[in-house]
Tab-separated table of C-alpha atoms in Angstrom:
chain	number	residue	atom	x	y	z
A	29	MET	CA	21.041	44.651	-32.931
A	30	LYS	CA	20.217	45.264	-29.281
A	31	LYS	CA	16.569	45.931	-30.134
A	32	GLN	CA	16.415	42.729	-32.224
A	33	LEU	CA	17.861	40.674	-29.329
A	34	VAL	CA	15.379	42.155	-26.865
A	35	LEU	CA	12.544	41.389	-29.317
A	36	ILE	CA	13.710	37.765	-29.753
A	37	ILE	CA	13.901	37.260	-25.968
A	38	PHE	CA	10.441	38.810	-25.581
A	39	LEU	CA	8.992	36.530	-28.273
A	40	LEU	CA	10.606	33.413	-26.742
A	41	ASN	CA	9.268	34.292	-23.302
A	42	THR	CA	5.822	34.942	-24.766
A	43	ILE	CA	5.824	31.566	-26.551
A	44	LEU	CA	7.000	29.803	-23.382
A	45	LEU	CA	4.377	31.536	-21.228
A	46	THR	CA	1.638	30.693	-23.729
A	47	ALA	CA	2.700	27.032	-23.794
A	48	GLN	CA	2.720	26.879	-19.990
A	49	THR	CA	-0.731	28.475	-19.816
A	50	GLU	CA	-2.095	25.980	-22.356
A	51	THR	CA	-0.518	23.065	-20.453
A	52	LYS	CA	-2.033	24.268	-17.177
A	53	HIS	CA	-5.441	24.730	-18.845
A	54	THR	CA	-5.254	21.220	-20.364
A	55	MET	CA	-4.259	19.688	-17.028
A	56	GLU	CA	-7.034	21.406	-15.098
A	57	LYS	CA	-9.591	20.350	-17.706
A	58	TRP	CA	-8.366	16.750	-17.427
A	59	LEU	CA	-8.561	16.906	-13.624
A	60	LYS	CA	-12.188	18.057	-13.744
A	61	GLU	CA	-13.089	15.258	-16.153
A	62	ASN	CA	-11.632	12.730	-13.689
A	63	ASN	CA	-12.998	14.263	-10.468
A	64	ILE	CA	-9.553	15.152	-9.144
A	65	PRO	CA	-9.938	18.560	-7.471
A	66	VAL	CA	-6.258	19.218	-6.735
A	67	LEU	CA	-2.984	17.793	-8.034
A	68	GLY	CA	0.421	18.845	-6.746
A	69	LEU	CA	3.553	18.170	-8.803
A	70	GLY	CA	7.182	18.411	-7.811
A	71	VAL	CA	10.030	17.757	-10.266
A	72	ILE	CA	13.607	17.073	-9.175
A	73	GLU	CA	16.464	17.638	-11.617
A	74	ASN	CA	20.186	17.433	-10.825
A	75	GLY	CA	19.340	16.650	-7.212
A	76	LYS	CA	17.391	19.908	-6.754
A	77	LEU	CA	13.679	20.621	-6.539
A	78	GLN	CA	13.300	22.557	-9.787
A	79	LYS	CA	9.540	22.744	-10.251
A	80	ILE	CA	6.515	23.081	-7.990
A	81	GLU	CA	3.092	23.211	-9.629
A	82	VAL	CA	-0.337	22.835	-8.069
A	83	PHE	CA	-3.374	22.463	-10.325
A	84	GLY	CA	-7.091	22.696	-9.607
A	85	ASP	CA	-9.382	24.309	-7.043
A	86	ILE	CA	-8.971	23.843	-3.303
A	87	LYS	CA	-12.484	25.229	-2.808
A	88	PRO	CA	-15.160	25.973	-5.428
A	89	ASN	CA	-13.795	28.731	-7.681
A	90	GLU	CA	-10.708	29.096	-5.456
A	91	LYS	CA	-7.401	28.103	-7.034
A	92	ALA	CA	-5.224	25.808	-4.953
A	93	PRO	CA	-2.081	27.637	-3.723
A	94	TYR	CA	1.429	26.385	-4.488
A	95	ASN	CA	1.754	25.504	-0.773
A	96	THR	CA	-1.416	23.419	-0.590
A	97	ILE	CA	-1.215	20.918	2.278
A	98	PHE	CA	-1.903	17.283	1.349
A	99	ASN	CA	-2.483	14.151	3.374
A	100	VAL	CA	-0.044	11.661	1.790
A	101	ALA	CA	-1.284	8.410	3.402
A	102	SER	CA	1.368	5.655	3.316
A	103	ILE	CA	4.120	7.953	2.040
A	104	THR	CA	4.238	8.786	5.764
A	105	LYS	CA	6.312	5.607	6.138
A	106	THR	CA	9.236	7.202	4.296
A	107	VAL	CA	9.558	9.923	6.946
A	108	THR	CA	9.277	7.408	9.800
A	109	THR	CA	11.961	5.402	8.013
A	110	VAL	CA	14.373	8.321	7.810
A	111	VAL	CA	13.818	9.173	11.487
A	112	ALA	CA	14.931	5.627	12.380
A	113	LEU	CA	17.823	5.619	9.893
A	114	LYS	CA	19.164	8.942	11.180
A	115	LEU	CA	19.077	7.655	14.750
A	116	ILE	CA	20.872	4.499	13.609
A	117	SER	CA	23.493	6.623	11.819
A	118	GLN	CA	24.004	8.582	15.054
A	119	GLY	CA	24.565	5.380	17.011
A	120	LYS	CA	21.420	5.934	19.092
A	121	TRP	CA	19.367	3.102	17.578
A	122	THR	CA	20.150	-0.287	16.046
A	123	LEU	CA	18.811	-1.801	12.840
A	124	ASP	CA	18.773	-5.404	14.062
A	125	GLU	CA	18.105	-5.005	17.801
A	126	PRO	CA	14.828	-6.654	18.898
A	127	LEU	CA	12.174	-4.010	19.530
A	128	TYR	CA	10.800	-5.875	22.541
A	129	ASN	CA	13.588	-4.209	24.542
A	130	TYR	CA	11.514	-1.026	24.277
A	131	TRP	CA	7.938	-1.977	23.410
A	132	ILE	CA	5.722	-5.066	23.629
A	133	ASP	CA	2.114	-4.919	22.469
A	134	PRO	CA	-0.126	-6.548	25.100
A	135	ASP	CA	-1.904	-8.586	22.399
A	136	ILE	CA	1.277	-10.511	21.577
A	137	ALA	CA	3.114	-10.344	24.911
A	138	THR	CA	3.214	-14.135	25.346
A	139	ASN	CA	3.987	-14.926	21.696
A	140	PRO	CA	7.668	-15.882	21.154
A	141	ASN	CA	7.606	-14.131	17.755
A	142	THR	CA	7.554	-10.828	19.654
A	143	LYS	CA	11.256	-11.219	20.426
A	144	LEU	CA	12.091	-11.507	16.713
A	145	ILE	CA	10.750	-8.115	15.548
A	146	THR	CA	13.502	-5.671	14.548
A	147	THR	CA	13.648	-2.304	12.815
A	148	ARG	CA	14.943	-4.044	9.680
A	149	TYR	CA	11.906	-6.325	9.615
A	150	VAL	CA	9.596	-3.318	10.042
A	151	LEU	CA	11.235	-1.345	7.230
A	152	THR	CA	11.167	-4.355	4.896
A	153	HIS	CA	7.622	-5.452	5.866
A	154	GLN	CA	8.731	-8.769	7.356
A	155	THR	CA	7.188	-8.409	10.833
A	156	GLY	CA	4.495	-10.991	10.201
A	157	PHE	CA	1.777	-8.472	11.088
A	158	PRO	CA	-1.264	-7.827	8.855
A	159	ASN	CA	-1.548	-4.385	7.292
A	160	TRP	CA	-3.925	-3.349	10.079
A	161	ARG	CA	-5.118	-5.287	13.112
A	162	ARG	CA	-8.567	-6.796	12.893
A	163	LYS	CA	-11.212	-6.252	15.593
A	164	ASN	CA	-8.686	-4.047	17.379
A	165	LYS	CA	-6.432	-7.035	18.092
A	166	LEU	CA	-2.853	-7.560	16.841
A	167	ASN	CA	-1.671	-10.972	15.697
A	168	PHE	CA	1.049	-12.628	13.628
A	169	MET	CA	0.382	-14.083	10.174
A	170	PHE	CA	3.827	-15.703	9.991
A	171	THR	CA	7.170	-15.845	11.785
A	172	PRO	CA	9.031	-12.500	11.475
A	173	GLY	CA	11.748	-12.538	8.834
A	174	THR	CA	10.372	-15.501	6.864
A	175	LYS	CA	8.102	-13.639	4.410
A	176	CYS	CA	7.260	-10.163	3.142
A	177	SER	CA	3.745	-8.779	3.629
A	178	TYR	CA	2.944	-5.058	3.579
A	179	SER	CA	2.131	-3.830	7.081
A	180	GLY	CA	1.186	-0.471	8.530
A	181	GLU	CA	1.072	-2.132	11.956
A	182	GLY	CA	4.807	-2.756	11.709
A	183	PHE	CA	5.513	0.964	11.394
A	184	GLU	CA	3.193	1.695	14.300
A	185	TYR	CA	5.136	-0.862	16.352
A	186	LEU	CA	8.373	0.924	15.463
A	187	ARG	CA	6.840	4.288	16.389
A	188	LEU	CA	5.880	3.050	19.844
A	189	ALA	CA	9.345	1.549	20.406
A	190	LEU	CA	11.050	4.808	19.390
A	191	GLU	CA	8.755	6.882	21.573
A	192	LYS	CA	9.390	4.637	24.596
A	193	LYS	CA	13.160	4.737	24.077
A	194	PHE	CA	13.515	8.493	23.560
A	195	GLY	CA	10.592	9.804	25.609
A	196	LYS	CA	9.336	11.921	22.706
A	197	THR	CA	6.506	11.582	20.206
A	198	LEU	CA	7.317	10.615	16.636
A	199	ASN	CA	6.274	14.116	15.569
A	200	GLU	CA	8.785	15.612	18.033
A	201	LEU	CA	11.560	13.277	16.858
A	202	ALA	CA	10.844	14.056	13.196
A	203	THR	CA	10.714	17.790	13.920
A	204	ALA	CA	14.167	17.731	15.541
A	205	LEU	CA	15.792	15.391	13.015
A	206	ILE	CA	14.090	16.413	9.752
A	207	PHE	CA	11.465	19.139	9.712
A	208	GLU	CA	13.390	21.935	11.439
A	209	PRO	CA	16.829	21.270	9.839
A	210	LEU	CA	15.211	21.235	6.365
A	211	HIS	CA	12.843	24.152	7.138
A	212	MET	CA	9.790	21.973	6.398
A	213	LYS	CA	7.414	24.428	8.042
A	214	ASP	CA	4.207	22.843	6.720
A	215	THR	CA	4.859	19.199	7.617
A	216	GLN	CA	3.352	17.428	10.639
A	217	PHE	CA	2.244	13.944	11.689
A	218	ILE	CA	-0.668	15.520	13.575
A	219	TRP	CA	-3.187	18.343	13.313
A	220	ASN	CA	-2.032	21.172	15.563
A	221	LEU	CA	-1.932	24.958	15.593
A	222	LYS	CA	0.836	24.947	12.962
A	223	ILE	CA	-1.573	23.578	10.358
A	224	ASP	CA	-3.188	26.275	8.220
A	225	GLU	CA	-6.514	24.538	7.617
A	226	SER	CA	-7.433	26.940	4.803
A	227	ARG	CA	-4.639	25.342	2.735
A	228	VAL	CA	-5.518	21.700	3.439
A	229	ALA	CA	-6.875	19.808	0.415
A	230	ASP	CA	-9.973	17.868	1.519
A	231	GLY	CA	-10.291	14.351	0.080
A	232	PHE	CA	-12.875	13.370	-2.584
A	233	ASN	CA	-14.278	10.079	-3.857
A	234	LYS	CA	-14.534	8.945	-7.488
A	235	GLU	CA	-17.839	10.769	-7.926
A	236	GLY	CA	-16.354	14.040	-6.710
A	237	VAL	CA	-18.051	13.958	-3.293
A	238	ALA	CA	-15.973	15.116	-0.325
A	239	TYR	CA	-15.061	12.792	2.524
A	240	GLU	CA	-15.182	13.984	6.116
A	241	THR	CA	-11.712	15.250	7.048
A	242	TYR	CA	-9.954	13.189	9.711
A	243	LYS	CA	-7.824	15.276	12.074
A	244	ARG	CA	-5.228	13.023	13.659
A	245	LYS	CA	-4.194	14.024	17.181
A	246	ILE	CA	-1.654	11.233	17.804
A	247	SER	CA	1.244	10.490	15.450
A	248	ASN	CA	0.928	7.390	13.274
A	249	GLY	CA	4.121	5.878	11.901
A	250	ALA	CA	2.407	4.577	8.769
A	251	ASP	CA	-0.274	7.034	7.747
A	252	ASP	CA	-1.740	10.544	7.512
A	253	LEU	CA	1.368	12.766	7.296
A	254	LEU	CA	0.434	16.325	6.275
A	255	THR	CA	2.897	18.053	3.948
A	256	THR	CA	3.321	20.181	0.814
A	257	ILE	CA	5.012	19.541	-2.514
A	258	GLU	CA	7.787	21.959	-1.549
A	259	ASP	CA	8.413	20.445	1.883
A	260	TYR	CA	8.357	16.842	0.727
A	261	GLY	CA	10.393	17.648	-2.400
A	262	ILE	CA	13.110	19.194	-0.205
A	263	PHE	CA	12.967	16.113	2.034
A	264	LEU	CA	13.457	13.833	-0.988
A	265	THR	CA	16.450	15.746	-2.284
A	266	SER	CA	17.992	15.415	1.181
A	267	VAL	CA	17.341	11.663	1.181
A	268	MET	CA	18.734	11.389	-2.351
A	269	GLN	CA	22.016	12.914	-1.141
A	270	GLY	CA	22.099	10.696	1.963
A	271	GLU	CA	22.197	13.700	4.275
A	272	GLY	CA	22.450	12.685	7.927
A	273	LEU	CA	22.900	9.018	7.030
A	274	SER	CA	26.089	7.001	7.393
A	275	LYS	CA	27.487	5.442	4.203
A	276	GLU	CA	26.554	1.972	5.396
A	277	VAL	CA	22.979	2.940	6.282
A	278	PHE	CA	22.545	4.883	3.033
A	279	LYS	CA	23.693	1.838	1.065
A	280	GLU	CA	21.372	-0.497	3.007
A	281	MET	CA	18.423	1.847	2.449
A	282	GLN	CA	18.744	1.563	-1.336
A	283	SER	CA	19.686	-2.116	-1.558
A	284	ASN	CA	17.492	-5.090	-2.510
A	285	GLN	CA	16.540	-6.262	0.980
A	286	VAL	CA	13.609	-8.541	0.141
A	287	VAL	CA	11.501	-9.387	-2.929
A	288	PHE	CA	8.101	-7.658	-3.045
A	289	ASP	CA	5.917	-8.648	-6.008
A	290	LYS	CA	7.965	-7.743	-9.123
A	291	LYS	CA	10.158	-5.319	-7.217
A	292	HIS	CA	12.062	-5.173	-3.933
A	293	PHE	CA	11.952	-3.405	-0.627
A	294	GLY	CA	14.997	-1.507	0.470
A	295	LEU	CA	14.750	-0.025	3.954
A	296	GLY	CA	11.394	1.761	4.022
A	297	PHE	CA	11.335	2.395	0.264
A	298	ILE	CA	10.327	0.273	-2.719
A	299	ARG	CA	13.123	-0.331	-5.216
A	300	TYR	CA	12.493	-0.746	-8.952
A	301	ASN	CA	15.325	-2.413	-10.887
A	302	PHE	CA	15.332	-1.321	-14.528
A	303	LYS	CA	16.395	-3.242	-17.610
A	304	ASP	CA	19.486	-1.094	-18.190
A	305	GLY	CA	20.819	-1.539	-14.633
A	306	ASN	CA	19.520	1.773	-13.277
A	307	TYR	CA	17.051	1.770	-10.379
A	308	ALA	CA	14.453	3.926	-8.646
A	309	ILE	CA	13.491	4.378	-5.003
A	310	SER	CA	9.783	4.926	-4.556
A	311	HIS	CA	6.690	4.831	-2.355
A	312	SER	CA	3.017	5.472	-2.851
A	313	GLY	CA	0.050	6.266	-0.670
A	314	GLY	CA	-3.660	5.613	-0.945
A	315	ASP	CA	-6.516	6.249	1.479
A	316	LYS	CA	-10.019	7.636	1.144
A	317	GLY	CA	-9.532	10.795	-0.873
A	318	VAL	CA	-5.766	10.330	-1.193
A	319	SER	CA	-3.628	9.077	-4.076
A	320	ALA	CA	0.046	9.994	-3.930
A	321	MET	CA	3.344	8.749	-5.313
A	322	MET	CA	7.022	9.670	-5.183
A	323	VAL	CA	9.882	8.338	-7.278
A	324	MET	CA	13.561	9.247	-7.218
A	325	LEU	CA	16.453	8.007	-9.349
A	326	PRO	CA	19.616	8.343	-7.233
A	327	LYS	CA	22.017	7.747	-10.148
A	328	THR	CA	20.555	10.416	-12.428
A	329	LYS	CA	19.450	12.728	-9.573
A	330	LYS	CA	15.930	12.940	-11.002
A	331	GLY	CA	12.648	12.591	-9.177
A	332	VAL	CA	8.919	13.223	-9.221
A	333	VAL	CA	6.399	13.893	-6.448
A	334	ILE	CA	2.674	13.544	-7.192
A	335	PHE	CA	0.059	14.426	-4.564
A	336	THR	CA	-3.695	14.381	-5.181
A	337	ASN	CA	-6.766	14.661	-2.970
A	338	ALA	CA	-8.930	12.106	-4.764
A	339	ASP	CA	-9.594	8.403	-5.084
A	340	ASN	CA	-9.054	8.866	-8.838
A	341	GLY	CA	-5.684	10.582	-8.410
A	342	TYR	CA	-3.757	7.471	-9.457
A	343	LYS	CA	-4.909	8.087	-13.034
A	344	ALA	CA	-2.342	10.889	-13.275
A	345	TYR	CA	0.647	8.662	-12.511
A	346	ASP	CA	1.069	7.339	-16.043
A	347	LYS	CA	1.043	10.777	-17.707
A	348	ILE	CA	3.418	12.390	-15.230
A	349	LEU	CA	5.919	9.547	-14.763
A	350	THR	CA	6.359	9.018	-18.478
A	351	GLN	CA	6.632	12.775	-19.149
A	352	TYR	CA	9.321	13.456	-16.552
A	353	LEU	CA	11.084	10.088	-16.172
A	354	GLY	CA	10.740	8.817	-19.752
A	355	LYS	CA	11.471	5.112	-20.215
A	356	TYR	CA	11.941	4.645	-16.470
A	357	GLY	CA	8.442	5.969	-15.827
A	358	GLU	CA	7.127	3.559	-18.467
A	359	GLU	CA	8.946	0.641	-16.829
A	360	ILE	CA	7.535	1.502	-13.408
A	361	MET	CA	3.999	1.504	-14.785
A	362	GLU	CA	4.654	-1.694	-16.702
A	363	ILE	CA	5.942	-3.411	-13.550
A	364	GLU	CA	2.928	-2.245	-11.545
A	365	MET	CA	0.329	-3.036	-14.181
A	366	GLY	CA	1.851	-6.249	-15.471
A	367	LYS	CA	1.496	-4.807	-18.969
A	368	LYS	CA	1.869	-1.560	-20.849
A	369	THR	CA	0.309	1.433	-19.185
A	370	ASN	CA	-3.451	1.630	-18.725
A	371	PRO	CA	-4.600	4.627	-16.699
A	372	GLU	CA	-7.881	2.935	-15.790
A	373	VAL	CA	-6.093	0.259	-13.712
A	374	LYS	CA	-4.881	1.284	-10.288
A	375	VAL	CA	-1.337	0.271	-9.300
A	376	SER	CA	-1.186	-2.813	-7.101
A	377	ASN	CA	0.235	-1.257	-3.951
A	378	GLU	CA	-2.546	1.337	-3.975
A	379	ILE	CA	-5.290	-1.244	-3.496
A	380	ARG	CA	-6.855	-0.591	-0.131
A	381	ALA	CA	-6.695	-3.158	2.622
A	382	TYR	CA	-9.842	-5.272	3.015
A	383	GLU	CA	-12.160	-4.436	5.885
A	384	PRO	CA	-15.241	-6.631	6.540
A	385	VAL	CA	-18.505	-4.973	5.524
A	386	ASN	CA	-20.369	-7.111	8.052
A	387	GLU	CA	-18.304	-8.499	10.956
A	388	LYS	CA	-20.901	-11.128	11.939
A	389	LEU	CA	-21.252	-12.367	8.367
A	390	TYR	CA	-17.455	-12.554	8.088
A	391	ASP	CA	-17.231	-14.668	11.268
A	392	ASP	CA	-20.115	-16.914	10.211
A	393	ILE	CA	-18.673	-17.630	6.767
A	394	LEU	CA	-15.209	-18.255	8.197
A	395	LYS	CA	-16.649	-20.754	10.692
A	396	MET	CA	-18.633	-22.534	7.973
A	397	ASP	CA	-15.554	-22.663	5.749
A	398	LEU	CA	-13.540	-24.296	8.520
A	399	ASP	CA	-16.380	-26.741	9.310
A	400	PHE	CA	-16.611	-27.790	5.681
A	401	PHE	CA	-12.894	-28.317	5.287
A	402	ASP	CA	-12.660	-30.213	8.559
A	403	ALA	CA	-15.010	-32.652	6.830
A	404	TYR	CA	-12.843	-32.414	3.695
A	405	ASN	CA	-9.649	-33.204	5.633
A	406	SER	CA	-11.249	-36.055	7.628
A	407	CYS	CA	-13.029	-37.481	4.568
A	408	ASP	CA	-16.488	-37.018	6.075
A	409	LEU	CA	-18.326	-37.226	2.752
A	410	ASP	CA	-21.785	-37.110	4.322
A	411	LYS	CA	-21.058	-33.768	5.991
A	412	GLN	CA	-19.596	-32.400	2.755
A	413	ALA	CA	-22.701	-33.545	0.864
A	414	ASN	CA	-24.914	-31.770	3.385
A	415	ILE	CA	-23.043	-28.463	2.960
A	416	TYR	CA	-22.914	-28.597	-0.860
A	417	ALA	CA	-26.039	-27.322	-2.633
A	418	ASP	CA	-27.765	-29.947	-4.775
A	419	ASN	CA	-27.064	-27.831	-7.868
A	420	ILE	CA	-23.424	-27.211	-6.941
A	421	GLU	CA	-21.102	-25.914	-9.667
A	422	PHE	CA	-17.361	-26.546	-9.384
A	423	PHE	CA	-14.876	-24.663	-11.610
A	424	HIS	CA	-11.206	-25.667	-11.627
A	425	ASP	CA	-8.761	-23.859	-13.903
A	426	LYS	CA	-6.806	-27.095	-14.418
A	427	GLY	CA	-9.469	-29.782	-13.960
A	428	GLY	CA	-12.412	-28.188	-15.709
A	429	TYR	CA	-16.111	-27.858	-14.802
A	430	MET	CA	-18.302	-30.224	-12.739
A	431	THR	CA	-22.017	-29.920	-11.904
A	432	SER	CA	-22.757	-33.306	-10.326
A	433	LYS	CA	-22.533	-33.372	-6.521
A	434	LYS	CA	-22.104	-37.148	-6.715
A	435	ASP	CA	-19.162	-36.840	-9.122
A	436	ILE	CA	-17.521	-34.157	-6.981
A	437	LEU	CA	-17.774	-36.345	-3.856
A	438	ASN	CA	-16.525	-39.431	-5.708
A	439	SER	CA	-13.559	-37.424	-6.993
A	440	THR	CA	-12.852	-36.217	-3.461
A	441	LYS	CA	-12.983	-39.795	-2.164
A	442	LYS	CA	-10.670	-41.064	-4.905
A	443	TYR	CA	-8.063	-38.307	-5.029
A	444	ILE	CA	-8.253	-36.483	-1.694
A	445	CYS	CA	-9.181	-38.825	1.150
A	446	GLY	CA	-6.136	-39.855	3.159
A	447	LYS	CA	-3.822	-38.049	0.746
A	448	VAL	CA	-4.426	-34.313	0.761
A	449	LYS	CA	-5.205	-31.840	3.528
A	450	ARG	CA	-6.259	-28.248	3.072
A	451	GLU	CA	-4.966	-25.339	5.180
A	452	LEU	CA	-6.782	-22.014	5.051
A	453	ILE	CA	-4.754	-18.802	5.195
A	454	LYS	CA	-7.247	-17.073	7.484
A	455	GLU	CA	-5.787	-13.595	7.117
A	456	SER	CA	-6.399	-13.705	3.361
A	457	VAL	CA	-10.148	-14.288	3.599
A	458	GLU	CA	-12.544	-11.623	2.347
A	459	VAL	CA	-16.318	-11.917	2.654
A	460	TYR	CA	-18.879	-9.794	0.819
A	461	PRO	CA	-22.666	-9.974	1.286
A	462	ILE	CA	-24.873	-10.636	-1.737
A	463	SER	CA	-28.214	-9.002	-1.107
A	464	ASP	CA	-31.178	-11.428	-0.972
A	465	TYR	CA	-28.920	-14.371	-1.794
A	466	GLY	CA	-25.991	-15.029	0.518
A	467	ALA	CA	-22.315	-14.173	0.356
A	468	VAL	CA	-19.127	-14.537	-1.634
A	469	GLU	CA	-15.907	-15.700	0.050
A	470	ILE	CA	-12.495	-15.021	-1.498
A	471	GLY	CA	-9.180	-16.169	-0.090
A	472	PHE	CA	-6.040	-18.255	-0.343
A	473	HIS	CA	-5.419	-21.785	0.887
A	474	LYS	CA	-2.709	-24.452	0.668
A	475	PHE	CA	-2.892	-28.193	0.113
A	476	ILE	CA	-0.507	-30.613	1.840
A	477	ASN	CA	-0.068	-33.817	-0.185
A	478	SER	CA	1.117	-36.767	1.914
A	479	GLN	CA	2.093	-38.545	-1.305
A	480	GLU	CA	4.596	-35.771	-2.040
A	481	PRO	CA	5.995	-34.815	1.404
A	482	ASP	CA	8.895	-32.813	-0.035
A	483	ALA	CA	6.783	-30.763	-2.413
A	484	GLU	CA	6.461	-27.046	-1.645
A	485	SER	CA	2.975	-26.041	-0.520
A	486	ILE	CA	2.045	-22.913	-2.474
A	487	PRO	CA	-0.996	-20.713	-1.658
A	488	PHE	CA	-3.774	-20.884	-4.252
A	489	LYS	CA	-6.703	-18.532	-4.685
A	490	PHE	CA	-10.295	-19.700	-4.301
A	491	ILE	CA	-13.772	-18.191	-4.533
A	492	MET	CA	-16.890	-19.714	-2.967
A	493	ILE	CA	-20.457	-18.528	-3.422
A	494	TRP	CA	-22.634	-19.301	-0.409
A	495	SER	CA	-26.446	-19.291	-0.694
A	496	ASN	CA	-28.723	-18.718	2.281
A	497	LYS	CA	-32.300	-19.968	2.212
A	498	SER	CA	-34.263	-19.449	5.398
A	499	GLY	CA	-31.065	-19.450	7.454
A	500	GLU	CA	-29.644	-22.602	5.846
A	501	TRP	CA	-26.262	-21.956	4.241
A	502	LYS	CA	-25.032	-24.017	1.287
A	503	ILE	CA	-22.008	-23.845	-1.027
A	504	LYS	CA	-23.458	-23.021	-4.445
A	505	LYS	CA	-20.313	-22.407	-6.505
A	506	VAL	CA	-16.610	-23.113	-6.053
A	507	ILE	CA	-13.874	-21.574	-8.218
A	508	SER	CA	-10.472	-23.104	-7.567
A	509	LEU	CA	-7.454	-21.433	-9.170
A	510	HIS	CA	-3.968	-22.959	-9.327
């Protein structure tokens, strides 16, 4: 009987080991097909980090170790968040105290909005700042606390305020409050002597070509944290239990603070509300050569950590979330995609922030846009006619298609003049050069109708194709979406 039992155990272990080997082989084959050199996976069950797996090669023909170090891009914000929340829980920091008491950026020193920025507004992306400052200058897009717009600059503002208040770098604060207590020996905001560079996963583009590795020397509150699956998994289990956080702060962190697309922000984390009343706390990260995501379900004590070193890494989210989180993983992907899962479509909060390809072209197009719509708002039909190309095409998703410049101007005179004014949302504008032709402008604008003064002005998307012949710019196509 004893021999039979030993044999059964041996056979079960052999079957299990074979299945695991086949799964690992399948995963690594899939990674190669998608130009994802390394993928790290952490699985949390019953509030504990139960599984750590790292697939792929960190160097050619060199398997990635279980303690591979990843850059996790915007997931950095979750650690900055917990630093602030722990200080708040200790009574050393305040959620709703204006940050200008500790830090004022010189770019906005005279702007009254500066006095409205709080830690809560940073953690819920309501500062009014763009994601990143443009031309090295910080500005407000809206009054703090009135809207939600994702912003890395907000977290940098919080970092600087914390560092001024406590006289320590963010890395030093995080080390004392998080890294050392949790024995996160491979986690840093900066590259220093503690980083074992032989274990760092270099980033790769969609074609499998390596990017140059950026070695940050100054902490950034929003980006570039270096960590491992084990370290970050341990951090998440600590956050899941609310360790070091007061009951009130822990509750606020997980609550629906502000609507963000089809989900909400809590404090520093995205919250997904599921159909059955359960919820998830999550964050993702995406930079050049980085695609990462973490999800935890506080009620069921489950969670998943996914780190990759590739632009294509997001393609793994669907497979992993649905495998380990079941219907909740499916709902997350459905919320992000707007439909059932499609691994070829990247989740919305992983889309990289726009950066002008050509700064001069961007400025020129923006100036021409404003010149044209000054004429539009003042009903200067001659100026509008001069800027429109003779073969102008106008597409309107409600009004249809027009190709006559005369008809377009007559329609403007009849329905717009003295009644409607257009306001450009400058921060939304994107400009892309079209070689040997001109440029395409994409953005959002609002229309104020004097005939309906109480009507809400909602931003609408537009696309304009500008042609350039011998230095003369004309609007060739307009696509207006409502």
